[in-house]
Coordinates of N, CA and C and ligand atoms in Angstrom, one line a residue:
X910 N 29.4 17.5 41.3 CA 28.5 16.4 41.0 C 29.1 15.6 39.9
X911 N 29.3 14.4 40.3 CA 29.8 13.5 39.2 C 29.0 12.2 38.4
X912 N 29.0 12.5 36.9 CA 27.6 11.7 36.7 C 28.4 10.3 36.3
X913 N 27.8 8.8 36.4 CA 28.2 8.0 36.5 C 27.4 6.7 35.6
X914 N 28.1 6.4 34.9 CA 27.1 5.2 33.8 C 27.8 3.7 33.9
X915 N 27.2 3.2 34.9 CA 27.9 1.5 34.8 C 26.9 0.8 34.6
X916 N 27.3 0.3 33.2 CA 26.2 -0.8 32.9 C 24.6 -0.9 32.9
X917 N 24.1 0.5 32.4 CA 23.2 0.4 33.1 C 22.7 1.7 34.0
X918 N 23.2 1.3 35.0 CA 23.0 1.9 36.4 C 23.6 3.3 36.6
X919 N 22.8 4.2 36.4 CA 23.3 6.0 36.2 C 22.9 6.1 37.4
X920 N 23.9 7.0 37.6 CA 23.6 8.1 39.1 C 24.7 9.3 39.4
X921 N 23.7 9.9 40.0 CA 24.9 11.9 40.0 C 25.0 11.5 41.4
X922 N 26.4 11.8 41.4 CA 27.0 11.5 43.0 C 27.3 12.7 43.9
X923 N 26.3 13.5 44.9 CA 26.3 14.7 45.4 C 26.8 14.5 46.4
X924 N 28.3 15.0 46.7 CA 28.7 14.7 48.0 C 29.6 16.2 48.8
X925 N 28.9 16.3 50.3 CA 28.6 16.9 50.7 C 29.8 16.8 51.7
X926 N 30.2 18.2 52.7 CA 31.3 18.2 53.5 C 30.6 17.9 54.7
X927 N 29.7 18.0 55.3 CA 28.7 17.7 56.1 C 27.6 17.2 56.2
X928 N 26.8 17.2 57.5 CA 25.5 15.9 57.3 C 24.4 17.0 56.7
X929 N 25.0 18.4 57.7 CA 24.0 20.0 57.7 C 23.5 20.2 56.6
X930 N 24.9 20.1 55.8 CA 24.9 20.9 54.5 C 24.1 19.9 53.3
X931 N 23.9 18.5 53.8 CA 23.5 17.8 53.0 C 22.0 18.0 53.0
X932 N 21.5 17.9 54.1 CA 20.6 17.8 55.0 C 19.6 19.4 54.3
X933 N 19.9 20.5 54.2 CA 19.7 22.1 53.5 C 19.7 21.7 51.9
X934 N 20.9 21.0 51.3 CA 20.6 20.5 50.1 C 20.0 19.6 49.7
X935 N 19.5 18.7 50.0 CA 18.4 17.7 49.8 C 16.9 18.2 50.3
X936 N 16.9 19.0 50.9 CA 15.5 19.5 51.1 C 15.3 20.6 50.1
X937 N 15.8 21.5 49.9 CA 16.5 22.3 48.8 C 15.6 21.5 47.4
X938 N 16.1 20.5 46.7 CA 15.8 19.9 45.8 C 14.5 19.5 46.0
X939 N 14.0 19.2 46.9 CA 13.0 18.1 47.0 C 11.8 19.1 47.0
X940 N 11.8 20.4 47.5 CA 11.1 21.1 48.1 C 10.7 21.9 46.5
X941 N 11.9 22.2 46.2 CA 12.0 22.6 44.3 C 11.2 21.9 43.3
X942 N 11.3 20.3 43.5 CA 10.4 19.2 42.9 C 9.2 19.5 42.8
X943 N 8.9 19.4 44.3 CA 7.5 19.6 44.8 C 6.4 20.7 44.5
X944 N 7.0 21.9 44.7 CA 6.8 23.5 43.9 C 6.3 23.2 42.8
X945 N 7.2 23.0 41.9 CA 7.4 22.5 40.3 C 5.8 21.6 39.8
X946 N 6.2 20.5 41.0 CA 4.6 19.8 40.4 C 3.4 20.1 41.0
X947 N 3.3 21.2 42.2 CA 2.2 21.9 42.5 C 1.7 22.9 41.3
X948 N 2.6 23.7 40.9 CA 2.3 24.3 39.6 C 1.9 23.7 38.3
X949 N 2.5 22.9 38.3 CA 2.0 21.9 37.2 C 0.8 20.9 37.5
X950 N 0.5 20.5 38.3 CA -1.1 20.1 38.6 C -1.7 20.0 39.6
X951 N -1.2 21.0 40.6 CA -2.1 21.6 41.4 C -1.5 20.7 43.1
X952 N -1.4 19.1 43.1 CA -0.4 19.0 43.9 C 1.0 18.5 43.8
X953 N 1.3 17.3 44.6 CA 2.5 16.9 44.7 C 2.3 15.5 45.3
X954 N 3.5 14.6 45.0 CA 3.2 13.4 45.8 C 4.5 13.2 46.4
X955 N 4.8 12.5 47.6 CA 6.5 12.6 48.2 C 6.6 11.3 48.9
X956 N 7.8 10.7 48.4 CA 7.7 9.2 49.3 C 8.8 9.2 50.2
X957 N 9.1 9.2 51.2 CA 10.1 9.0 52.4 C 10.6 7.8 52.6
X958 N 11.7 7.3 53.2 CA 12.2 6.0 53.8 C 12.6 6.9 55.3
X959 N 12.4 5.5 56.1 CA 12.5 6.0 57.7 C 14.3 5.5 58.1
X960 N 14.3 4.6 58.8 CA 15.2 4.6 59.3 C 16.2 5.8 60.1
X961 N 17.6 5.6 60.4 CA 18.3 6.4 61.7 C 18.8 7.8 61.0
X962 N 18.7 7.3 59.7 CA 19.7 8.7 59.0 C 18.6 9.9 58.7
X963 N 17.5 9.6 58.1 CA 16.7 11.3 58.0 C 16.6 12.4 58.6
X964 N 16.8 12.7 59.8 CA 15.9 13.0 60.7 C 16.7 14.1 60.7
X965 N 17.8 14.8 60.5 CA 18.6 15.9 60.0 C 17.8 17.0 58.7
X966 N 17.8 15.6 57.5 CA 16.6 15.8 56.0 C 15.5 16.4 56.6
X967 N 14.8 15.3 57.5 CA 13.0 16.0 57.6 C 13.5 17.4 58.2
X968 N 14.1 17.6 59.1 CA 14.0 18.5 59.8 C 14.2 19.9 58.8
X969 N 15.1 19.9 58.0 CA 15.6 20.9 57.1 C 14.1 21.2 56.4
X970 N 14.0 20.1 55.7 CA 12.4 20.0 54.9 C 11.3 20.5 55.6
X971 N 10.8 20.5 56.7 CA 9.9 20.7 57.5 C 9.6 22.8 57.7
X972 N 10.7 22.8 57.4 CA 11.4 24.2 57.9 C 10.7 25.2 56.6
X973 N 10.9 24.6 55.5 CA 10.7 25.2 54.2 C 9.3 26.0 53.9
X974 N 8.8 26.8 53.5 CA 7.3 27.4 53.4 C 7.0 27.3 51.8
X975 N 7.1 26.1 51.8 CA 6.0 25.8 50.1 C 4.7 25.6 50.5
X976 N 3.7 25.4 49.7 CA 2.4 24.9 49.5 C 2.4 23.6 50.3
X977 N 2.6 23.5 51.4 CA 2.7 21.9 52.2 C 1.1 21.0 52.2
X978 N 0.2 22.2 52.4 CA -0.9 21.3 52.3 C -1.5 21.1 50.9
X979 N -0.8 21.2 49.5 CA -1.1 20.7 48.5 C -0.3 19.4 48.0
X980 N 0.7 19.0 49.4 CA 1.7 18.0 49.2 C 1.0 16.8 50.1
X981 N 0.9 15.7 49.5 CA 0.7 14.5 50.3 C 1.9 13.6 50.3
X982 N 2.5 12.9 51.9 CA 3.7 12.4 51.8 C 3.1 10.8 52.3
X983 N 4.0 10.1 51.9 CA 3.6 8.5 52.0 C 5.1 8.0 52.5
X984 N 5.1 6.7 52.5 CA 6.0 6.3 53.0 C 6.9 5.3 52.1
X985 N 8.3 5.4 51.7 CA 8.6 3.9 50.9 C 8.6 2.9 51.4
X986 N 8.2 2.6 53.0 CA 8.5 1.1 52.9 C 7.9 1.8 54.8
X987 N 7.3 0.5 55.3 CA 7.3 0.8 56.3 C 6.8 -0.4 57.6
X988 N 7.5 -0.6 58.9 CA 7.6 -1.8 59.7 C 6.0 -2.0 60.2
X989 N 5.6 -3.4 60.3 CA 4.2 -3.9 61.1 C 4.1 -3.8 62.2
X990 N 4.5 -2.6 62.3 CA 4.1 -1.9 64.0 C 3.3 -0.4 63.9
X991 N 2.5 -0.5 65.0 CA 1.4 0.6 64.9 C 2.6 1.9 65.2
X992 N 1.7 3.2 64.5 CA 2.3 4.7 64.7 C 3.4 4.7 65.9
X993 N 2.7 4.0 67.2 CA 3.3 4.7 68.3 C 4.4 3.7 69.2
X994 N 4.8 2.9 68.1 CA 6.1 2.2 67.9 C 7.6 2.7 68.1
X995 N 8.3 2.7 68.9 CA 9.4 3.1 68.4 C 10.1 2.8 67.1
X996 N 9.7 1.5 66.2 CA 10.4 1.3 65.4 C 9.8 2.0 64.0
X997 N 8.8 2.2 64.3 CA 7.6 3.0 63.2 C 8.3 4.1 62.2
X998 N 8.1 3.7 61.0 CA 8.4 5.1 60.4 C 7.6 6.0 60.3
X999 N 6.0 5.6 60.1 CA 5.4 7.0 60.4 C 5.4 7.5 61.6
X1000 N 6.2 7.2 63.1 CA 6.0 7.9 64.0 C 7.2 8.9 63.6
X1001 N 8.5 8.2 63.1 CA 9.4 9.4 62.8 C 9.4 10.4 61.4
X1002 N 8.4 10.1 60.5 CA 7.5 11.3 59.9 C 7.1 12.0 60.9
X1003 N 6.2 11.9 61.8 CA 5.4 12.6 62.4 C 6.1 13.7 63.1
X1004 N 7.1 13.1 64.1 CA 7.8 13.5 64.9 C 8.8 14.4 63.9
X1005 N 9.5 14.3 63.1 CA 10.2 15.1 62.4 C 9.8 15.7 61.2
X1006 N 9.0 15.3 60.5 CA 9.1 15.7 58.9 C 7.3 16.7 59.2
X1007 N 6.4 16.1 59.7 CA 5.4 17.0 59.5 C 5.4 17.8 60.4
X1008 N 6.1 18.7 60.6 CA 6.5 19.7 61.8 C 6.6 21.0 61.0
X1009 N 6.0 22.1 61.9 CA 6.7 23.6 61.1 C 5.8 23.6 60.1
X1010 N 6.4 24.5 58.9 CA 5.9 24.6 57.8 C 4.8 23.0 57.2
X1011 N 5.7 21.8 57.5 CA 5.1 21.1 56.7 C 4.0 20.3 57.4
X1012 N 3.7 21.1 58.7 CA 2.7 20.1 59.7 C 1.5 20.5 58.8
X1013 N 1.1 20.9 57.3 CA -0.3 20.8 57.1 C 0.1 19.9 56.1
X1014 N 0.9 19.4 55.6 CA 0.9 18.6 54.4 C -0.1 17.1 54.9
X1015 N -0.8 16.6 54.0 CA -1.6 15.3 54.5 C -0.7 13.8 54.1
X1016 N -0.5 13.3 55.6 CA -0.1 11.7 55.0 C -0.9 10.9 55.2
X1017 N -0.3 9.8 54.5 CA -0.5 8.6 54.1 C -0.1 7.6 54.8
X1018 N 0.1 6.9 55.9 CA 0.6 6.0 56.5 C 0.6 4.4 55.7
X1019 N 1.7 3.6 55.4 CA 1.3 1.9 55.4 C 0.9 1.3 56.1
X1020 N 1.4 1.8 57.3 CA 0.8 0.4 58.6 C -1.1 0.8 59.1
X1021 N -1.8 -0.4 58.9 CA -2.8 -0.2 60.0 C -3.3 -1.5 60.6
X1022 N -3.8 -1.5 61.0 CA -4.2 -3.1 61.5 C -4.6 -4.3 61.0
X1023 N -4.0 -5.3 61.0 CA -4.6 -6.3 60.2 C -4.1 -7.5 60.5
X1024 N -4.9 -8.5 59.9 CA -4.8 -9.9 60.3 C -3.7 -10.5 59.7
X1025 N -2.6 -9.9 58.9 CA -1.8 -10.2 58.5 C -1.1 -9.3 57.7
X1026 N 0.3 -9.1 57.2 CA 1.6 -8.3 56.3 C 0.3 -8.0 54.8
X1027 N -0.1 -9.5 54.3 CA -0.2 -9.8 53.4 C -1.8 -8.9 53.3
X1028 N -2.8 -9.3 54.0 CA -4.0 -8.7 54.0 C -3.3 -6.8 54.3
X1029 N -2.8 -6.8 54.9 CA -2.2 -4.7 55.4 C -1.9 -4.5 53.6
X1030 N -0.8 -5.1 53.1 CA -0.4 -4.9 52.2 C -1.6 -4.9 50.6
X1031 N -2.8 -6.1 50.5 CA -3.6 -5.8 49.5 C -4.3 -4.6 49.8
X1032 N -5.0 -3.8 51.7 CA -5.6 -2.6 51.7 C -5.1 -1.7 51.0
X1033 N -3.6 -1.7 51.4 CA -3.0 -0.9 51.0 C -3.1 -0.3 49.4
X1034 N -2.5 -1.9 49.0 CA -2.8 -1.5 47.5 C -4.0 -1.0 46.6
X1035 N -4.7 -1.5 47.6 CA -6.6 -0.4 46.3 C -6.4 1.3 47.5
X1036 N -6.3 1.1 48.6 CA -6.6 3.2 49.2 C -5.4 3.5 48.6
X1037 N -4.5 3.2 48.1 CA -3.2 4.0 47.6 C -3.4 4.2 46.5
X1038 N -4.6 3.6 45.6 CA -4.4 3.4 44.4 C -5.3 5.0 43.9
X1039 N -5.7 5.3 45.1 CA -6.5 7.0 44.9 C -5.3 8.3 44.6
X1040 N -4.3 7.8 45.5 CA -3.0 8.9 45.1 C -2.9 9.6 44.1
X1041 N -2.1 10.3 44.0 CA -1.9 11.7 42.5 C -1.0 10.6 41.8
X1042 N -0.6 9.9 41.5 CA 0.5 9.2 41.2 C 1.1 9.4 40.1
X1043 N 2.0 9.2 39.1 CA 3.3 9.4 40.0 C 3.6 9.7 40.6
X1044 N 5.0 9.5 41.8 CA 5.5 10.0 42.7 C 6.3 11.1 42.1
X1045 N 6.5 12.3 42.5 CA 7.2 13.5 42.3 C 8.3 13.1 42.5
X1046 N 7.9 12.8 43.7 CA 9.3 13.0 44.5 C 9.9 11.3 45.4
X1047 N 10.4 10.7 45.3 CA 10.9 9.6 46.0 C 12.5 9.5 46.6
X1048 N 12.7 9.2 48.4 CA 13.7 9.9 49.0 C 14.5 8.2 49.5
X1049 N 15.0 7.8 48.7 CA 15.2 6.3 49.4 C 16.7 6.1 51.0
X1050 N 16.7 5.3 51.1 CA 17.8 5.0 52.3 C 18.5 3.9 51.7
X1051 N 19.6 3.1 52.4 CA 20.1 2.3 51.6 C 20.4 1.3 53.2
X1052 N 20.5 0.3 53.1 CA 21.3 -0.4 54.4 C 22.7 -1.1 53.7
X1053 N 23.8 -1.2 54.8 CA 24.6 -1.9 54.5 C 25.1 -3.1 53.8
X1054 N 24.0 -3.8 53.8 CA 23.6 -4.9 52.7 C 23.1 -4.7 51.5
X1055 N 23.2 -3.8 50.9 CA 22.7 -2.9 49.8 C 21.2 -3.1 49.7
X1056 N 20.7 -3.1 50.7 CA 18.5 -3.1 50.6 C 18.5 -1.7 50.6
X1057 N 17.5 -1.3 49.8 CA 17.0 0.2 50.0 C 15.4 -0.2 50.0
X1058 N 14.5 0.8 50.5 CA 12.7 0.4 50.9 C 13.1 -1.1 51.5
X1059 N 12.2 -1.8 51.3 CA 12.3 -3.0 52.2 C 12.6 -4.3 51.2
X1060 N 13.4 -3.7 50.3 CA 14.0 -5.1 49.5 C 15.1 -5.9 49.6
X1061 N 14.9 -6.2 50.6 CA 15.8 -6.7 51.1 C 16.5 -8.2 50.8
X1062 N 18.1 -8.4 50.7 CA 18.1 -9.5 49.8 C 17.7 -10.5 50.2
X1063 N 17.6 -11.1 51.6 CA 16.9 -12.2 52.1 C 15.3 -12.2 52.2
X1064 N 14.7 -11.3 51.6 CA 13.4 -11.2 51.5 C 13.3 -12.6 50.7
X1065 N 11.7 -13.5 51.0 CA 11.4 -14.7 50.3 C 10.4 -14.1 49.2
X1066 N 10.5 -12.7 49.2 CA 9.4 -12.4 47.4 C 10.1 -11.9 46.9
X1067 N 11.6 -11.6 46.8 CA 12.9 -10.5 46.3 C 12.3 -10.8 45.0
X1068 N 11.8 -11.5 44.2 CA 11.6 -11.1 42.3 C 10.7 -10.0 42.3
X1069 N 9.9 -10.3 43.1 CA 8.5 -9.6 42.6 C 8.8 -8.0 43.6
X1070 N 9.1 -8.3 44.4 CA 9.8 -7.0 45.0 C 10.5 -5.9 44.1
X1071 N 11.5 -6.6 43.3 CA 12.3 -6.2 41.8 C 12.0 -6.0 40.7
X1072 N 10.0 -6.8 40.5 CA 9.9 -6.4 39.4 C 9.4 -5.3 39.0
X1073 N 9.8 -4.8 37.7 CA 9.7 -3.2 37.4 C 8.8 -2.7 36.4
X1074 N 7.6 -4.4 36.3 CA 6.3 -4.0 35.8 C 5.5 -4.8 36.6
X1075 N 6.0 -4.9 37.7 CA 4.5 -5.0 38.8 C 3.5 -4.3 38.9
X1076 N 2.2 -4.7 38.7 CA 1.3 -4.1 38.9 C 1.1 -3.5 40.1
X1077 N 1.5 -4.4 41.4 CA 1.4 -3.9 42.8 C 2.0 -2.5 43.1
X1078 N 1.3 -1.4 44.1 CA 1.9 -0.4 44.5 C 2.7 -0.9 46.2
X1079 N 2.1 -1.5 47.1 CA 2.4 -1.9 48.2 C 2.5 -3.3 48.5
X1080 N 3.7 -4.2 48.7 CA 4.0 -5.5 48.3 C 4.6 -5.7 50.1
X1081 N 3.8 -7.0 50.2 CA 4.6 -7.5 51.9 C 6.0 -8.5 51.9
X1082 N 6.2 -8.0 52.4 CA 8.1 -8.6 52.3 C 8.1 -9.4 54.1
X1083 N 8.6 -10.4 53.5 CA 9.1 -11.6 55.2 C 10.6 -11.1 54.9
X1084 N 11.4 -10.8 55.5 CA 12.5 -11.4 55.5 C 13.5 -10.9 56.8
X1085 N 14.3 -12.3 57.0 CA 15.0 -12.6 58.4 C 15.5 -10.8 58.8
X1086 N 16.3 -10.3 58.0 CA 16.9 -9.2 58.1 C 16.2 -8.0 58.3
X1087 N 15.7 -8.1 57.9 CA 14.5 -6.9 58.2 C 13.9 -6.5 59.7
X1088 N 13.9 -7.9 60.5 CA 12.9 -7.7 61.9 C 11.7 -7.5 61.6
X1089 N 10.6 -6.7 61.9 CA 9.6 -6.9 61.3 C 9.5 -7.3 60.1
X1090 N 8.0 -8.0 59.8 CA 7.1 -8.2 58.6 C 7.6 -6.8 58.2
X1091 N 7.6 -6.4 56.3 CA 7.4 -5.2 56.2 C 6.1 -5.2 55.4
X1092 N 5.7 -3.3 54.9 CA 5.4 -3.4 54.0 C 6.1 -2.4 52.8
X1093 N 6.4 -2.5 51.5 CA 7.0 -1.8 51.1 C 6.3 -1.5 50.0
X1094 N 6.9 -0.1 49.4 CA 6.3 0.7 47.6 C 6.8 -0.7 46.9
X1095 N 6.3 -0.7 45.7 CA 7.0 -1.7 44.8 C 7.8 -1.2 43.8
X1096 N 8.8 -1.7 42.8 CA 10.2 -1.3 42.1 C 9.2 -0.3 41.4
X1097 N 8.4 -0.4 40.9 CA 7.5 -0.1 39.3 C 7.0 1.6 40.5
X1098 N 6.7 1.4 41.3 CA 6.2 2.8 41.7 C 7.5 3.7 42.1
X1099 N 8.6 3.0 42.8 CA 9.8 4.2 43.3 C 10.5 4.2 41.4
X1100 N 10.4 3.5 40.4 CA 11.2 4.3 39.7 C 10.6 4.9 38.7
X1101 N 9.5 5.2 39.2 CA 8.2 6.0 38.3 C 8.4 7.3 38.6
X1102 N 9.3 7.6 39.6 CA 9.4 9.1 40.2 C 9.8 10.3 39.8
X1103 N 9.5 11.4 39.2 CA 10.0 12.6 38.9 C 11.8 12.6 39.2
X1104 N 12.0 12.4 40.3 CA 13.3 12.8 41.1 C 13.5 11.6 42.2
X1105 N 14.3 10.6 41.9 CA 14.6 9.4 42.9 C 16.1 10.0 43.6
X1106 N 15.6 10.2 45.1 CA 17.3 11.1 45.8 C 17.4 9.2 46.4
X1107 N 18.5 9.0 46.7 CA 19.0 8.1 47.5 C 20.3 8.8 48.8
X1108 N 19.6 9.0 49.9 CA 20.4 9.7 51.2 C 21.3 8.6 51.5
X1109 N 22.3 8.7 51.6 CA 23.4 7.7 52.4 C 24.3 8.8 53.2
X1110 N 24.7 8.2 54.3 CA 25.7 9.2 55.1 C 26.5 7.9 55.6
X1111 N 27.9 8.5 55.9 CA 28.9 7.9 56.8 C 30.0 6.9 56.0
X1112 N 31.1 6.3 55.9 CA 32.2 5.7 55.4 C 31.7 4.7 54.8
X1113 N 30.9 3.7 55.8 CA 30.6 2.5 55.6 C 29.5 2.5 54.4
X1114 N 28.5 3.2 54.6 CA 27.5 3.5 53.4 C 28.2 4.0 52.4
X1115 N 28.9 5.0 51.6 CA 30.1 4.9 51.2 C 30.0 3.7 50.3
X1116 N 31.2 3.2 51.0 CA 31.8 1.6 50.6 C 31.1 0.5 50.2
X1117 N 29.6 0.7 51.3 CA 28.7 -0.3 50.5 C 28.0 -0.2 49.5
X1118 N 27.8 1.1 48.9 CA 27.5 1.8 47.6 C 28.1 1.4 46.5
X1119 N 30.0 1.7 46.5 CA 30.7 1.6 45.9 C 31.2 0.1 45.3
X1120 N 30.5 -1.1 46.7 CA 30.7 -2.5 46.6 C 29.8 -2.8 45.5
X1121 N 28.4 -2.4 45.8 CA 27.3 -2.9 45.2 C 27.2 -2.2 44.0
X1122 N 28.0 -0.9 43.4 CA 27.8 -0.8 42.0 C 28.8 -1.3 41.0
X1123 N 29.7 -2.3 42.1 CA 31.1 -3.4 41.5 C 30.9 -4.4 40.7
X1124 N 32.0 -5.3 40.2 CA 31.2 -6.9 39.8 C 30.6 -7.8 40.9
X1125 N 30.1 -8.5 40.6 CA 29.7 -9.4 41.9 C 27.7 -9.3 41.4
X1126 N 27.1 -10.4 42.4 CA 25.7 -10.2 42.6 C 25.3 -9.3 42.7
X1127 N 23.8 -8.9 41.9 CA 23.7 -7.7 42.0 C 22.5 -7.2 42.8
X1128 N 22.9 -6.1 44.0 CA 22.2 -6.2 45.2 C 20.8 -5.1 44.9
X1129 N 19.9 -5.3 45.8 CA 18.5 -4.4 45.3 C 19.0 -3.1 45.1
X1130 N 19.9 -2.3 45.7 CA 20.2 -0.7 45.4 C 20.8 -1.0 43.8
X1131 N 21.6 -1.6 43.7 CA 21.8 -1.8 42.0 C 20.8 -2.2 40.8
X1132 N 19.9 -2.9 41.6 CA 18.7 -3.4 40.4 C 17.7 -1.9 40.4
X1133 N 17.6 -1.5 41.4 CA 17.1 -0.3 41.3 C 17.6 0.9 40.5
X1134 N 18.8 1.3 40.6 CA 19.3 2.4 39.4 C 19.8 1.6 38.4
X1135 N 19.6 0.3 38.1 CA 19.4 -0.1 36.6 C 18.0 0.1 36.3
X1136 N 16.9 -0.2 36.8 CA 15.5 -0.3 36.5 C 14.9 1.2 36.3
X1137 N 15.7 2.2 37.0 CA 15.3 3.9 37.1 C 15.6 4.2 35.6
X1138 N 14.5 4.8 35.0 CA 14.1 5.5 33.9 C 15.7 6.8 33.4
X1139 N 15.6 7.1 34.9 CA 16.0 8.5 35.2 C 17.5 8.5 35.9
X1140 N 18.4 9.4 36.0 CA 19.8 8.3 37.3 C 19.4 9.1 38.3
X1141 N 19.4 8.3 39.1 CA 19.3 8.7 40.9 C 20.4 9.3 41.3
X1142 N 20.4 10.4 41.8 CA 20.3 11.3 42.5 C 21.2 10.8 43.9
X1143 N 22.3 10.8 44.0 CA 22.8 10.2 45.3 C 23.3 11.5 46.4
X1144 N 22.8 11.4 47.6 CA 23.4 12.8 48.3 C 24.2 11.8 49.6
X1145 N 25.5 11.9 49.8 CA 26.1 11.3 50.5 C 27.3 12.4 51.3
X1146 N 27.5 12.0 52.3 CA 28.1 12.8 53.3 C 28.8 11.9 54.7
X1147 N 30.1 12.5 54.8 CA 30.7 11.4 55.8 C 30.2 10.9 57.1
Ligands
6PG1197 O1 12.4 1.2 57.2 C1 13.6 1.3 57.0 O2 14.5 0.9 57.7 C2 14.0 2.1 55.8 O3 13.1 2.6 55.0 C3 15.2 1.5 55.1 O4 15.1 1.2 53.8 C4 16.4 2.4 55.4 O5 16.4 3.4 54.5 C5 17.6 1.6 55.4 O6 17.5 0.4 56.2 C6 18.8 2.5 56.0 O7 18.5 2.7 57.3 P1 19.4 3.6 58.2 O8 19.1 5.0 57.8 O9 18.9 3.3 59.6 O10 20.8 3.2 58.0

């Protein structure tokens, strides 16, 4: 594990010979977190990102026998499509991560129906505001463009998306790249987190990491482990 200080932007770089072995160790940690703040106040809070890469992670996670139903999981960011969406991240919570051991834990979904991103997005922000919060635990993704949750750089609210004393916990993001409307956590809630992991796997994630903690503009995965209290936690694997 190599710990890393640019400008700012700390992070332990945990890199793994496999997707497996990443996949056992990052649930490993998260599962440790979660324990940790069940004991300490009885539950836990856990935030996920969806996309193609988890689904190895939940599965490992799912497997684990902690206190699941003292754990509530939410989501960091999630597409304007109902559950039974293929593109839905809470269908691929459902399908992978609340399974096994962890099918008693209670979620939280972002998406539900509404007359708009923007109206989904203010519900969101007063029912979420009942949560145990802080987050214990927060599991981000990253895309090739360096967006991690739905901050994406062509988003048209990227400041307030960034900012890291927003009041907002769930903020609606337009932007071209994304495909759906999203809705996403806001900066001020993912770097409030006990333990911020950032999952990346494969060459190109890699390199886009390595781009975006370079000189140059600086892309939301960078504003983010500058804004983090704490250094993130990176688990990466070829
Ligand atoms: O809704 C989403 O898409 C995710 O929450 C998003 O932030 C994801 O982590 C990255 O886009 C990486 O996605 P992949 O794992 O598919 O590369």
């Amino acid at each position: 594990m190599a710990r890393e200080q640019l400008n700012g932007a700390s992070y332990n770089w945990n890199g793994f010979a496999g997707r497996q072995d990443l996949a056992a160790a990052l649930a490993g940690h998260v599962t440790a977190r979660l324990t940790k703040a069940i004991d300490e106040r009885g539950t836990a809070l856990l935030a996920v990102s969806g996309g193609t890469t988890p689904a190895k992670f939940f599965a490992a996670l799912s497997a684990i026998p902690i206190a699941w139903n003292k754990v509530t999981v939410t989501l960091v960011d999630e597409r304007f499509v109902p559950a039974s969406s293929p593109r839905s991240n809470a269908g691929l919570v459902a399908a992978n991560l609340l399974q096994n051991a962890a099918a008693t834990a209670r979620f939280v979904p972002l998406y539900h129906e509404a007359t708009s991103i923007e109206t989904a997005a203010a519900s969101d922000d007063t029912s979420l505001k009942a949560l145990a919060w802080p987050l214990d635990v927060v599991v981000l993704g990253m895309g090739g463009d360096g967006h991690t949750a739905s901050f994406f750089p062509d988003a048209d609210n990227l400041p307030a998306l960034l900012d890291p004393a927003s009041q907002r916990i769930v903020l609606p993001v337009h932007a071209p790249s994304g495909g759906e409307p999203r809705l996403t956590l806001s900066m001020a809630r993912i770097i409030a987190a006990g333990f911020i992991a950032l999952h990346i796997e494969g060459e190109d994630k890699r390199t886009a990491f390595e781009d975006a903690m370079g000189p140059g503009a600086k892309k939301p995965i960078r504003k983010v482990l500058e804004a983090a209290p704490i250094p993130v936690e990176v688990f990466w694997a070829p």
